[in-house]
Short mmCIF file of C-alpha atoms and ligand atoms in Angstrom, two decimals:
data_model
loop_
_atom_site.label_atom_id
_atom_site.label_comp_id
_atom_site.label_asym_id
_atom_site.label_seq_id
_atom_site.Cartn_x
_atom_site.Cartn_y
_atom_site.Cartn_z
CA UNK U 1 -28.52 -4.09 -52.03
CA UNK U 2 -25.64 -4.84 -49.64
CA UNK U 3 -25.97 -6.04 -46.08
CA UNK U 4 -23.31 -3.92 -44.40
CA UNK U 5 -22.71 -0.40 -45.52
CA UNK U 6 -19.33 0.18 -47.10
CA UNK U 7 -17.23 3.27 -46.44
CA UNK U 8 -15.14 5.26 -48.88
CA UNK U 9 -12.81 7.94 -47.52
CA UNK U 10 -11.56 10.78 -49.67
CA UNK U 11 -8.45 12.54 -48.41
CA UNK U 12 -6.43 15.28 -50.06
CA UNK U 13 -2.72 15.97 -50.36
CA UNK U 14 -0.21 18.43 -51.85
CA UNK U 15 -2.61 21.36 -52.06
CA UNK U 16 -6.05 22.49 -51.05
CA UNK U 17 -8.73 23.36 -53.64
CA UNK U 18 -8.10 20.26 -55.75
CA UNK U 19 -11.80 19.54 -55.92
CA UNK U 20 -12.30 16.63 -53.53
CA UNK U 21 -15.99 17.52 -53.41
CA UNK U 22 -16.41 17.16 -57.17
CA UNK U 23 -14.47 13.89 -57.25
CA UNK U 24 -16.57 12.53 -54.37
CA UNK U 25 -19.79 13.67 -56.06
CA UNK U 26 -18.72 12.26 -59.45
CA UNK U 27 -17.82 8.88 -57.99
CA UNK U 28 -21.11 8.88 -56.09
CA UNK U 29 -22.96 9.60 -59.34
CA UNK U 30 -21.28 6.63 -61.04
CA UNK U 31 -22.14 4.32 -58.15
CA UNK U 32 -25.69 5.64 -57.88
CA UNK U 33 -26.12 5.04 -61.62
CA UNK U 34 -25.32 1.37 -61.00
CA UNK U 35 -28.11 1.04 -58.47
CA UNK U 36 -26.28 1.72 -55.21
CA UNK U 37 -27.82 3.94 -52.54
CA UNK U 38 -25.19 6.56 -51.82
CA UNK U 39 -24.64 9.49 -49.55
CA UNK U 40 -21.65 11.78 -49.13
CA UNK U 41 -20.49 13.37 -45.93
CA UNK U 42 -17.99 16.17 -45.37
CA UNK U 43 -15.81 16.37 -42.28
CA UNK U 44 -14.36 19.85 -41.78
CA UNK U 45 -11.39 20.18 -39.44
CA UNK U 46 -12.09 23.75 -38.30
CA UNK U 47 -13.35 24.75 -34.86
CA UNK U 48 -16.46 26.68 -35.88
CA UNK U 49 -19.54 24.62 -35.04
CA UNK U 50 -20.72 25.18 -38.61
CA UNK U 51 -19.90 27.58 -41.47
CA UNK U 52 -23.02 29.65 -40.72
CA UNK U 53 -20.94 32.24 -38.88
CA UNK U 54 -18.19 32.30 -41.52
CA UNK U 55 -17.79 35.18 -43.92
CA UNK U 56 -18.11 34.14 -47.61
CA UNK U 57 -14.60 35.59 -48.08
CA UNK U 58 -13.37 32.85 -45.73
CA UNK U 59 -15.38 29.92 -46.87
CA UNK U 60 -17.57 30.65 -49.88
CA UNK U 61 -21.29 30.11 -49.78
CA UNK U 62 -23.05 28.64 -46.78
CA UNK U 63 -25.32 25.86 -48.07
CA UNK U 64 -28.57 25.12 -46.22
CA UNK U 65 -30.15 21.66 -46.01
CA UNK U 66 -33.83 20.76 -45.63
CA UNK U 67 -33.37 20.16 -41.91
CA UNK U 68 -31.87 23.61 -41.47
CA UNK U 69 -28.18 22.78 -41.17
CA UNK U 70 -25.82 25.55 -42.30
CA UNK U 71 -23.15 23.60 -44.13
CA UNK U 72 -20.14 23.54 -46.41
CA UNK U 73 -20.79 24.33 -50.06
CA UNK U 74 -19.63 20.85 -51.08
CA UNK U 75 -22.99 19.56 -49.83
CA UNK U 76 -24.52 21.61 -52.63
CA UNK U 77 -22.45 19.66 -55.15
CA UNK U 78 -23.55 16.38 -53.56
CA UNK U 79 -27.22 17.30 -53.88
CA UNK U 80 -26.86 18.73 -57.38
CA UNK U 81 -25.13 15.58 -58.63
CA UNK U 82 -27.16 12.95 -56.76
CA UNK U 83 -30.55 14.64 -56.41
CA UNK U 84 -30.74 13.19 -52.88
CA UNK U 85 -31.18 15.63 -49.99
CA UNK U 86 -28.42 15.88 -47.38
CA UNK U 87 -28.92 16.69 -43.71
CA UNK U 88 -27.19 17.78 -40.53
CA UNK U 89 -25.40 14.41 -40.40
CA UNK U 90 -23.69 15.11 -43.74
CA UNK U 91 -21.46 17.89 -42.42
CA UNK U 92 -19.46 17.61 -39.23
CA UNK U 93 -16.83 20.03 -37.94
CA UNK U 94 -14.17 19.72 -35.26
CA UNK U 95 -16.16 22.29 -33.29
CA UNK U 96 -19.20 20.02 -33.28
CA UNK U 97 -17.14 16.96 -32.35
CA UNK U 98 -15.52 18.73 -29.39
CA UNK U 99 -18.84 20.22 -28.32
CA UNK U 100 -20.43 16.73 -28.11
CA UNK U 101 -17.48 15.32 -26.21
CA UNK U 102 -17.34 18.25 -23.78
CA UNK U 103 -21.12 18.13 -23.19
CA UNK U 104 -20.77 14.42 -22.45
CA UNK U 105 -17.93 15.13 -20.03
CA UNK U 106 -20.07 17.71 -18.21
CA UNK U 107 -22.86 15.14 -17.88
CA UNK U 108 -20.34 12.87 -16.19
CA UNK U 109 -20.67 10.19 -18.85
CA UNK U 110 -16.96 9.43 -19.00
CA UNK U 111 -17.15 8.07 -15.43
CA UNK U 112 -14.06 9.73 -14.08
CA UNK U 113 -11.80 8.96 -17.02
CA UNK U 114 -9.34 11.50 -18.46
CA UNK U 115 -10.90 12.76 -21.70
CA UNK U 116 -8.38 12.71 -24.54
CA UNK U 117 -8.08 13.18 -28.30
CA UNK U 118 -7.53 9.44 -28.59
CA UNK U 119 -9.84 7.64 -27.91
CA UNK U 120 -12.61 10.14 -27.06
CA UNK U 121 -12.39 12.59 -29.95
CA UNK U 122 -11.60 9.85 -32.47
CA UNK U 123 -14.49 7.73 -31.12
CA UNK U 124 -16.86 10.64 -31.65
CA UNK U 125 -15.53 11.08 -35.22
CA UNK U 126 -16.04 7.36 -35.88
CA UNK U 127 -19.56 7.55 -34.48
CA UNK U 128 -20.41 10.52 -36.72
CA UNK U 129 -19.03 8.73 -39.78
CA UNK U 130 -21.19 5.70 -39.06
CA UNK U 131 -24.46 7.53 -38.29
CA UNK U 132 -25.37 7.62 -41.99
CA UNK U 133 -24.21 4.04 -42.59
CA UNK U 134 -26.18 2.73 -39.60
CA UNK U 135 -29.38 4.45 -40.77
CA UNK U 136 -29.98 1.58 -43.18
CA UNK U 137 -30.68 4.07 -45.95
CA UNK U 138 -27.37 3.67 -47.78
CA UNK U 139 -25.22 0.92 -49.28
CA UNK U 140 -22.17 3.15 -49.48
CA UNK U 141 -21.14 6.22 -47.49
CA UNK U 142 -18.48 8.46 -48.96
CA UNK U 143 -16.71 10.59 -46.36
CA UNK U 144 -14.71 13.53 -47.64
CA UNK U 145 -12.13 14.79 -45.18
CA UNK U 146 -11.55 18.52 -45.53
CA UNK U 147 -8.07 20.02 -45.49
CA UNK U 148 -4.82 18.38 -46.50
CA UNK U 149 -2.98 15.42 -44.95
CA UNK U 150 -0.20 16.58 -42.69
CA UNK U 151 -2.27 19.48 -41.30
CA UNK U 152 -2.34 19.37 -37.50
CA UNK U 153 -6.13 19.78 -37.55
CA UNK U 154 -6.62 16.75 -39.80
CA UNK U 155 -4.71 14.29 -37.62
CA UNK U 156 -7.62 13.01 -35.47
CA UNK U 157 -9.67 12.42 -38.63
CA UNK U 158 -6.93 10.40 -40.32
CA UNK U 159 -6.49 8.44 -37.10
CA UNK U 160 -10.25 7.75 -37.03
CA UNK U 161 -10.02 6.47 -40.63
CA UNK U 162 -7.10 4.21 -39.66
CA UNK U 163 -9.07 2.74 -36.77
CA UNK U 164 -12.25 2.32 -38.81
CA UNK U 165 -10.35 0.38 -41.45
CA UNK U 166 -9.37 -2.08 -38.72
CA UNK U 167 -12.78 -2.12 -37.03
CA UNK U 168 -14.71 -2.74 -40.24
CA UNK U 169 -12.31 -5.23 -41.79
CA UNK U 170 -11.07 -5.90 -45.28
CA UNK U 171 -13.19 -4.96 -48.31
CA UNK U 172 -15.48 -2.74 -46.27
CA UNK U 173 -13.47 0.43 -46.68
CA UNK U 174 -11.54 2.17 -49.40
CA UNK U 175 -9.24 5.19 -49.19
CA UNK U 176 -8.99 7.51 -52.15
CA UNK U 177 -6.21 10.07 -51.97
CA UNK U 178 -6.50 13.11 -54.21
CA UNK U 179 -3.22 14.76 -55.14
CA UNK U 180 -1.72 17.19 -57.60
CA UNK U 181 0.73 16.22 -60.32
CA UNK U 182 2.19 19.59 -61.28
CA UNK U 183 3.60 20.43 -64.69
CA UNK U 184 6.92 22.26 -64.59
CA UNK U 185 7.12 24.20 -67.81
CA UNK U 186 10.85 24.91 -67.41
CA UNK U 187 11.49 21.16 -67.31
CA UNK U 188 8.62 20.36 -69.69
CA UNK U 189 7.60 17.57 -67.32
CA UNK U 190 4.87 16.38 -64.98
CA UNK U 191 6.27 15.76 -61.52
CA UNK U 192 5.30 12.85 -59.23
CA UNK U 193 7.39 13.75 -56.19
CA UNK U 194 4.71 15.85 -54.38
CA UNK U 195 2.33 12.88 -54.70
CA UNK U 196 4.95 10.47 -53.37
CA UNK U 197 5.51 12.72 -50.35
CA UNK U 198 1.83 13.13 -49.75
CA UNK U 199 1.20 9.37 -49.81
CA UNK U 200 4.14 8.97 -47.44
CA UNK U 201 2.64 11.53 -45.04
CA UNK U 202 -0.60 9.56 -45.06
CA UNK U 203 1.34 6.35 -44.37
CA UNK U 204 3.05 7.95 -41.38
CA UNK U 205 -0.43 8.06 -39.84
CA UNK U 206 -0.92 4.39 -40.66
CA UNK U 207 -3.23 4.87 -43.62
CA UNK U 208 -2.37 3.38 -47.01
CA UNK U 209 -4.15 4.95 -49.97
CA UNK U 210 -5.93 2.34 -52.11
CA UNK U 211 -6.54 4.69 -55.00
CA UNK U 212 -4.76 7.84 -56.19
CA UNK U 213 -6.74 10.42 -58.07
CA UNK U 214 -4.20 12.75 -59.65
CA UNK U 215 -5.23 16.26 -60.63
CA UNK U 216 -3.26 17.36 -63.66
CA UNK U 217 -3.28 19.89 -66.48
CA UNK U 218 -1.81 17.33 -68.94
CA UNK U 219 -2.55 13.63 -69.56
CA UNK U 220 -0.56 11.17 -67.43
CA UNK U 221 1.49 8.75 -69.55
CA UNK U 222 1.41 5.01 -68.87
CA UNK U 223 5.01 5.27 -67.69
CA UNK U 224 4.12 7.94 -65.18
CA UNK U 225 1.17 5.93 -63.87
CA UNK U 226 3.45 2.90 -63.45
CA UNK U 227 5.95 5.01 -61.58
CA UNK U 228 3.29 6.44 -59.25
CA UNK U 229 1.86 2.96 -58.63
CA UNK U 230 5.29 1.57 -57.79
CA UNK U 231 6.33 4.38 -55.45
CA UNK U 232 2.97 4.74 -53.75
CA UNK U 233 2.02 1.09 -53.17
CA UNK U 234 -1.10 1.06 -55.31
CA UNK U 235 -2.16 -1.03 -58.29
CA UNK U 236 -1.55 0.62 -61.64
CA UNK U 237 -5.26 0.66 -62.49
CA UNK U 238 -5.78 2.51 -59.21
CA UNK U 239 -3.81 5.52 -60.46
CA UNK U 240 -6.57 7.67 -61.85
CA UNK U 241 -5.94 10.73 -63.99
CA UNK U 242 -8.16 13.69 -63.23
CA UNK U 243 -7.44 16.20 -65.94
CA UNK U 244 -8.78 19.77 -65.84
CA UNK U 245 -12.30 19.80 -67.28
CA UNK U 246 -14.19 22.63 -68.96
CA UNK U 247 -17.17 21.98 -66.68
CA UNK U 248 -17.54 20.08 -63.40
CA UNK U 249 -20.39 18.18 -65.05
CA UNK U 250 -17.83 16.40 -67.28
CA UNK U 251 -16.06 14.84 -64.30
CA UNK U 252 -18.34 11.77 -63.83
CA UNK U 253 -17.65 10.73 -67.43
CA UNK U 254 -13.92 11.42 -67.07
CA UNK U 255 -13.85 9.23 -63.96
CA UNK U 256 -15.85 6.54 -65.75
CA UNK U 257 -13.36 6.60 -68.58
CA UNK U 258 -10.52 6.17 -66.08
CA UNK U 259 -12.38 3.29 -64.39
CA UNK U 260 -12.58 4.88 -60.93
CA UNK U 261 -15.93 3.24 -60.18
CA UNK U 262 -14.64 -0.21 -61.16
CA UNK U 263 -11.52 0.02 -59.00
CA UNK U 264 -13.60 1.19 -56.03
CA UNK U 265 -16.25 -1.53 -56.41
CA UNK U 266 -13.56 -4.14 -56.87
CA UNK U 267 -11.84 -3.04 -53.68
CA UNK U 268 -15.18 -3.20 -51.82
CA UNK U 269 -16.02 -6.54 -53.45
CA UNK U 270 -19.24 -5.16 -54.88
CA UNK U 271 -20.67 -5.94 -58.26
CA UNK U 272 -20.00 -3.42 -60.98
CA UNK U 273 -22.27 -2.68 -63.88
CA UNK U 274 -22.43 -0.21 -66.74
CA UNK U 275 -23.71 3.01 -65.16
CA UNK U 276 -26.88 4.41 -66.63
CA UNK U 277 -25.93 8.02 -67.33
CA UNK U 278 -28.50 8.67 -70.01
CA UNK U 279 -30.22 11.60 -68.30
CA UNK U 280 -26.94 13.03 -67.09
CA UNK U 281 -25.46 12.95 -70.57
CA UNK U 282 -28.56 14.51 -72.05
CA UNK U 283 -28.12 17.39 -69.59
CA UNK U 284 -24.41 17.78 -70.46
CA UNK U 285 -25.26 17.77 -74.17
CA UNK U 286 -27.85 20.50 -73.75
CA UNK U 287 -25.51 22.51 -71.53
CA UNK U 288 -22.76 22.39 -74.15
CA UNK U 289 -24.93 23.05 -77.20
CA UNK U 290 -27.03 26.11 -76.45
CA UNK U 291 -29.22 27.52 -79.20
CA UNK U 292 -29.22 31.06 -77.85
CA UNK U 293 -27.78 33.10 -75.03
CA UNK U 294 -28.84 35.64 -72.41
CA UNK U 295 -26.83 37.88 -70.12
CA UNK U 296 -27.98 38.12 -66.54
CA UNK U 297 -26.53 40.56 -64.02
CA UNK U 298 -25.79 39.13 -60.59
CA UNK U 299 -25.80 42.06 -58.19
CA UNK U 300 -23.99 41.25 -54.97
CA UNK U 301 -21.14 42.30 -52.75
CA UNK U 302 -18.99 39.17 -52.95
CA UNK U 303 -18.99 38.97 -56.75
CA UNK U 304 -15.20 38.78 -57.06
CA UNK U 305 -15.31 35.34 -55.46
CA UNK U 306 -16.83 32.59 -57.56
CA UNK U 307 -17.66 30.43 -54.54
CA UNK U 308 -19.83 32.99 -52.75
CA UNK U 309 -22.88 32.50 -54.96
CA UNK U 310 -22.11 28.91 -56.00
CA UNK U 311 -25.65 27.54 -55.87
CA UNK U 312 -27.04 30.49 -57.83
CA UNK U 313 -24.44 30.02 -60.59
CA UNK U 314 -25.13 26.28 -60.75
CA UNK U 315 -28.91 26.85 -60.78
CA UNK U 316 -28.41 29.04 -63.87
CA UNK U 317 -26.46 26.21 -65.54
CA UNK U 318 -29.30 23.75 -64.82
CA UNK U 319 -31.96 26.18 -66.04
CA UNK U 320 -29.89 27.14 -69.09
CA UNK U 321 -29.49 23.49 -70.10
CA UNK U 322 -33.20 22.94 -69.64
CA UNK U 323 -33.99 25.80 -72.05
CA UNK U 324 -30.91 25.19 -74.26
CA UNK U 325 -29.77 28.71 -73.48
CA UNK U 326 -26.29 29.80 -72.53
CA UNK U 327 -26.68 31.94 -69.43
CA UNK U 328 -23.84 34.42 -69.18
CA UNK U 329 -23.79 35.64 -65.61
CA UNK U 330 -22.25 39.08 -65.29
CA UNK U 331 -21.16 39.75 -61.72
CA UNK U 332 -21.83 43.36 -60.71
CA UNK U 333 -20.52 44.82 -57.48
CA UNK U 334 -23.38 46.62 -55.74
CA UNK U 335 -21.01 48.87 -53.78
CA UNK U 336 -19.94 50.59 -57.00
CA UNK U 337 -23.45 51.07 -58.39
CA UNK U 338 -25.15 54.45 -58.26
CA UNK U 339 -27.84 56.30 -60.17
CA UNK U 340 -25.14 57.93 -62.31
CA UNK U 341 -23.67 54.69 -63.70
CA UNK U 342 -26.66 52.38 -63.52
CA UNK U 343 -27.73 52.70 -67.16
CA UNK U 344 -24.18 51.94 -68.29
CA UNK U 345 -23.82 48.94 -65.95
CA UNK U 346 -27.28 47.40 -66.32
CA UNK U 347 -28.73 48.77 -69.54
CA UNK U 348 -27.53 45.90 -71.74
CA UNK U 349 -28.72 43.07 -69.46
CA UNK U 350 -31.55 40.64 -70.25
CA UNK U 351 -32.30 39.96 -66.60
CA UNK U 352 -31.10 40.97 -63.15
CA UNK U 353 -30.78 38.89 -60.00
CA UNK U 354 -30.22 40.72 -56.73
CA UNK U 355 -28.39 38.37 -54.43
CA UNK U 356 -28.85 37.33 -50.80
CA UNK U 357 -26.66 38.94 -48.17
CA UNK U 358 -26.26 40.44 -44.74
CA UNK U 359 -25.45 43.89 -43.41
CA UNK U 360 -25.36 47.36 -44.82
CA UNK U 361 -22.46 47.30 -47.26
CA UNK U 362 -23.62 47.64 -50.85
CA UNK U 363 -27.35 47.80 -50.18
CA UNK U 364 -27.98 51.25 -51.71
CA UNK U 365 -26.53 49.95 -54.99
CA UNK U 366 -28.91 46.99 -54.82
CA UNK U 367 -31.84 49.35 -54.28
CA UNK U 368 -30.75 51.50 -57.25
CA UNK U 369 -30.50 48.33 -59.36
CA UNK U 370 -34.05 47.29 -58.46
CA UNK U 371 -35.36 50.76 -59.33
CA UNK U 372 -33.69 50.62 -62.74
CA UNK U 373 -34.99 47.17 -63.65
CA UNK U 374 -38.46 47.89 -62.32
CA UNK U 375 -38.74 51.12 -64.32
CA UNK U 376 -37.35 49.50 -67.46
CA UNK U 377 -39.38 46.30 -67.15
CA UNK U 378 -36.24 44.11 -67.16
CA UNK U 379 -36.91 40.60 -65.76
CA UNK U 380 -36.00 40.59 -62.06
CA UNK U 381 -35.43 37.89 -59.48
CA UNK U 382 -34.65 38.98 -55.91
CA UNK U 383 -33.49 36.33 -53.49
CA UNK U 384 -33.79 36.85 -49.72
CA UNK U 385 -31.98 40.18 -49.16
CA UNK U 386 -32.65 40.80 -52.87
CA UNK U 387 -36.40 40.48 -52.25
CA UNK U 388 -36.14 42.74 -49.20
CA UNK U 389 -34.36 45.38 -51.30
CA UNK U 390 -37.17 45.24 -53.85
CA UNK U 391 -39.68 45.93 -51.07
CA UNK U 392 -37.63 48.88 -49.75
CA UNK U 393 -37.18 50.30 -53.25
CA UNK U 394 -40.94 50.17 -53.87
CA UNK U 395 -41.68 51.78 -50.52
CA UNK U 396 -39.24 54.62 -51.15
CA UNK U 397 -39.98 55.35 -54.78
CA UNK U 398 -43.61 54.33 -55.28
CA UNK U 399 -45.20 54.61 -51.83
CA UNK U 400 -43.08 57.70 -51.30
CA UNK U 401 -41.85 56.57 -47.89
CA UNK U 402 -38.40 58.05 -48.48
CA UNK U 403 -36.99 56.81 -45.17
CA UNK U 404 -38.25 53.22 -45.56
CA UNK U 405 -35.65 50.63 -44.64
CA UNK U 406 -34.99 47.26 -43.08
CA UNK U 407 -34.39 47.33 -39.34
CA UNK U 408 -31.29 45.27 -40.11
CA UNK U 409 -29.76 48.40 -41.66
CA UNK U 410 -31.47 51.09 -39.57
CA UNK U 411 -32.91 50.00 -36.25
CA UNK U 412 -34.81 53.24 -35.79
CA UNK U 413 -36.24 53.66 -39.29
CA UNK U 414 -39.69 55.33 -39.11
CA UNK U 415 -40.87 52.97 -41.87
CA UNK U 416 -39.62 49.46 -41.13
CA UNK U 417 -41.03 47.78 -44.24
CA UNK U 418 -38.63 44.90 -43.50
CA UNK U 419 -38.84 43.99 -39.85
CA UNK U 420 -37.18 41.58 -37.45
CA UNK U 421 -39.26 38.39 -37.26
CA UNK U 422 -41.21 38.03 -34.01
CA UNK U 423 -39.46 34.70 -33.35
CA UNK U 424 -36.07 36.45 -33.58
CA UNK U 425 -36.72 39.19 -31.05
CA UNK U 426 -35.19 37.42 -28.07
CA UNK U 427 -32.40 35.71 -29.97
CA UNK U 428 -28.95 36.61 -28.65
CA UNK U 429 -26.56 34.06 -30.15
CA UNK U 430 -25.64 34.42 -33.80
CA UNK U 431 -24.84 30.78 -34.65
CA UNK U 432 -27.62 28.54 -35.98
CA UNK U 433 -30.41 30.85 -34.80
CA UNK U 434 -31.83 32.22 -38.05
CA UNK U 435 -35.05 30.95 -39.59
CA UNK U 436 -33.45 27.97 -41.28
CA UNK U 437 -34.35 25.03 -43.47
CA UNK U 438 -37.52 24.00 -45.20
CA UNK U 439 -40.82 25.81 -44.69
CA UNK U 440 -44.14 25.47 -46.49
CA UNK U 441 -45.38 28.27 -48.67
CA UNK U 442 -48.91 28.65 -50.01
CA UNK U 443 -49.19 30.31 -53.39
CA UNK U 444 -51.91 32.71 -54.49
CA UNK U 445 -53.34 31.40 -57.73
CA UNK U 446 -53.07 34.76 -59.48
CA UNK U 447 -49.28 35.15 -59.44
CA UNK U 448 -46.33 34.18 -61.64
CA UNK U 449 -45.08 31.89 -58.85
CA UNK U 450 -48.20 29.76 -59.00
CA UNK U 451 -47.88 29.41 -62.75
CA UNK U 452 -44.21 28.53 -62.45
CA UNK U 453 -44.53 25.91 -59.69
CA UNK U 454 -47.87 24.59 -60.94
CA UNK U 455 -48.79 23.85 -57.38
CA UNK U 456 -50.59 25.58 -54.56
CA UNK U 457 -48.25 24.44 -51.81
CA UNK U 458 -44.47 24.42 -52.13
CA UNK U 459 -41.57 23.94 -49.73
CA UNK U 460 -38.40 25.98 -49.95
CA UNK U 461 -35.32 26.54 -47.81
CA UNK U 462 -34.73 29.67 -45.78
CA UNK U 463 -31.90 31.50 -44.03
CA UNK U 464 -32.88 34.89 -42.63
CA UNK U 465 -33.90 36.90 -39.56
CA UNK U 466 -35.92 39.68 -41.17
CA UNK U 467 -39.23 39.62 -43.01
CA UNK U 468 -41.73 41.64 -45.04
CA UNK U 469 -43.64 43.78 -42.53
CA UNK U 470 -47.28 42.78 -42.99
CA UNK U 471 -48.47 46.06 -41.45
CA UNK U 472 -47.66 47.62 -44.84
CA UNK U 473 -49.29 44.85 -46.91
CA UNK U 474 -52.42 46.79 -47.93
CA UNK U 475 -50.40 49.88 -48.83
CA UNK U 476 -48.12 47.84 -51.09
CA UNK U 477 -51.02 45.96 -52.66
CA UNK U 478 -52.91 49.15 -53.46
CA UNK U 479 -49.84 50.53 -55.18
CA UNK U 480 -49.07 47.36 -57.17
CA UNK U 481 -46.50 45.26 -55.31
CA UNK U 482 -48.40 42.10 -54.45
CA UNK U 483 -47.50 39.36 -51.97
CA UNK U 484 -48.25 36.05 -53.71
CA UNK U 485 -46.81 33.44 -51.36
CA UNK U 486 -47.38 33.05 -47.61
CA UNK U 487 -46.35 30.74 -44.84
CA UNK U 488 -49.62 28.87 -44.16
CA UNK U 489 -49.15 28.91 -40.36
CA UNK U 490 -47.72 32.33 -39.60
CA UNK U 491 -48.86 34.33 -42.62
CA UNK U 492 -45.27 35.52 -43.27
CA UNK U 493 -44.93 36.93 -46.77
CA UNK U 494 -42.53 34.69 -48.75
CA UNK U 495 -43.01 36.03 -52.30
CA UNK U 496 -43.74 39.45 -53.79
CA UNK U 497 -44.51 40.27 -57.41
CA UNK U 498 -45.26 43.34 -59.53
CA UNK U 499 -47.96 42.19 -61.99
CA UNK U 500 -47.65 45.40 -63.97
CA UNK U 501 -44.16 44.30 -65.04
CA UNK U 502 -43.58 41.31 -67.31
CA UNK U 503 -41.49 39.31 -64.83
CA UNK U 504 -40.71 40.76 -61.41
CA UNK U 505 -40.43 38.25 -58.57
CA UNK U 506 -38.84 38.52 -55.12
CA UNK U 507 -38.58 35.48 -52.86
CA UNK U 508 -37.70 35.42 -49.18
CA UNK U 509 -36.37 31.86 -49.52
CA UNK U 510 -33.41 30.42 -51.45
CA UNK U 511 -34.61 28.51 -54.53
CA UNK U 512 -30.99 27.99 -55.64
CA UNK U 513 -30.35 25.38 -52.93
CA UNK U 514 -32.89 23.02 -54.44
CA UNK U 515 -31.83 23.14 -58.08
CA UNK U 516 -30.21 19.90 -59.28
CA UNK U 517 -29.11 18.44 -62.61
CA UNK U 518 -32.17 16.21 -62.77
CA UNK U 519 -34.52 18.82 -61.30
CA UNK U 520 -33.62 22.32 -62.52
CA UNK U 521 -35.44 24.80 -60.31
CA UNK U 522 -38.68 25.99 -61.99
CA UNK U 523 -38.19 29.58 -60.84
CA UNK U 524 -34.74 29.77 -62.45
CA UNK U 525 -36.07 28.09 -65.59
CA UNK U 526 -38.90 30.62 -65.80
CA UNK U 527 -36.52 33.52 -65.11
CA UNK U 528 -34.20 32.40 -67.94
CA UNK U 529 -37.21 32.08 -70.27
CA UNK U 530 -38.35 35.56 -69.31
CA UNK U 531 -34.84 36.93 -70.00
CA UNK U 532 -34.84 35.26 -73.41
CA UNK U 533 -38.24 36.69 -74.23
CA UNK U 534 -37.13 40.15 -73.13
CA UNK U 535 -33.98 39.90 -75.25
CA UNK U 536 -35.95 38.96 -78.35
CA UNK U 537 -38.36 41.84 -77.78
CA UNK U 538 -35.83 44.61 -77.21
N1 LIG E 601 -30.00 39.74 -44.04
C1 LIG E 601 -31.32 39.35 -44.40
C2 LIG E 601 -32.04 38.64 -43.25
O1 LIG E 601 -31.41 38.14 -42.36
C3 LIG E 601 -31.31 38.47 -45.64
C4 LIG E 601 -30.62 37.15 -45.46
C5 LIG E 601 -30.27 36.47 -46.76
O2 LIG E 601 -30.21 37.09 -47.80
N2 LIG E 601 -29.97 35.17 -46.69
O3 LIG E 601 -33.24 38.58 -43.25
#
């Protein structure tokens, strides 16, 4: 549509956690709905190469792309809003930037020069920002810069933005600065000073915000917008109110109402149109007007943090809207589950999802949970570690292999029903070495999975080192736990089911990563339906 790609930068000030990712995704949705080809990129100023080695307590969920990148959870929002896959190029960290520059230095490519933050690190940042733009696949690239202006770590990124604005020339870039306008209840007033300071900090690095998006708990008056415009050097229509919303899926419409898309397109000298949000609005309507509700237990060990299972929670929202069902997700800490309290904690649920995870903490509670739902025929979905726990539970309690385990938890278990994958045996480094990204899976026609996907071959995203041990396949099958999905090349078991139960499915992959507003994941949709059916029956 356009000849040169245009670049939008989203920076943040005053506070972290203002929701830059949602604002970027909402703006992208509005631009995409006017016919522009959009992608969003996240630059993270930390030194880890990627968030794959970060604990969910530190950084929330690690999102996995088709090409196997372990990325920031904001990429999940981008995909869920836009329904366009992201890739390795959509998430860049300081660690990755330095690694490229240092590798280049070791190859002697700097020809004897002193390697410095400016220009070498900033050049590498600029190159990474433009990789997506230069691909020819996008009209507009939105780059979200993690962290807050004024942080030492963010400085090279802001400097790269300043230089790119000069390199690319007028009307090819736009800087959106997201700030907080706090309400002081003692004074009964919204305060603009933190925003003024934040814009000033940005200006000290030579970057002038074109648009202010102001997070607020109360509406901004016209007077306040005028004041912010005057003090911060922006046009009044470029002061955008971003009021707290009851759901993130309302934000595109709130931004439309405030005219964010128009101001951006005007700045970039691109044509603006009325966005076609018909399908989006249909989804929001269904999400907000459920006809029934189900309660699903989410058994995990990071349940106190809402970001740790972000994609799973969002996938339930998509599936719920599809079925016009309100899905109440009840987080249940697996560490505090035991046979003595299981009935009390799980007895009232309409479905149970046992979550992905790593390491030993909380696994016995997950196994107890699987036993309870299996014996009571409660709909069950096990994802990755959740599927592995279902296999261990069946081995211990049905096959009577009391010491069955995963070698992840007990290296010397006499019955390693979950084993280290052959391809992992010589792996030493932890970062980026799991079985990652999209793999094919062939479905057996007899299972629930085949019915749900309505296809014989599917692709799903993975993130694991351990697998179902095929040496036990016949034993499981004879007893009633049936593998129904396999990797067509290696034969790895990707799905197990218990046909004797009404709905019992464990998957080695992560279906939640692929659920979007326009494409709710079929497995989640079917699981919600099964929970509804179970609720009506009980
Ligand atoms: N820890 C398990 C493995 O590595 C499961 C991983 C997961 O749940 N993502 O195989």
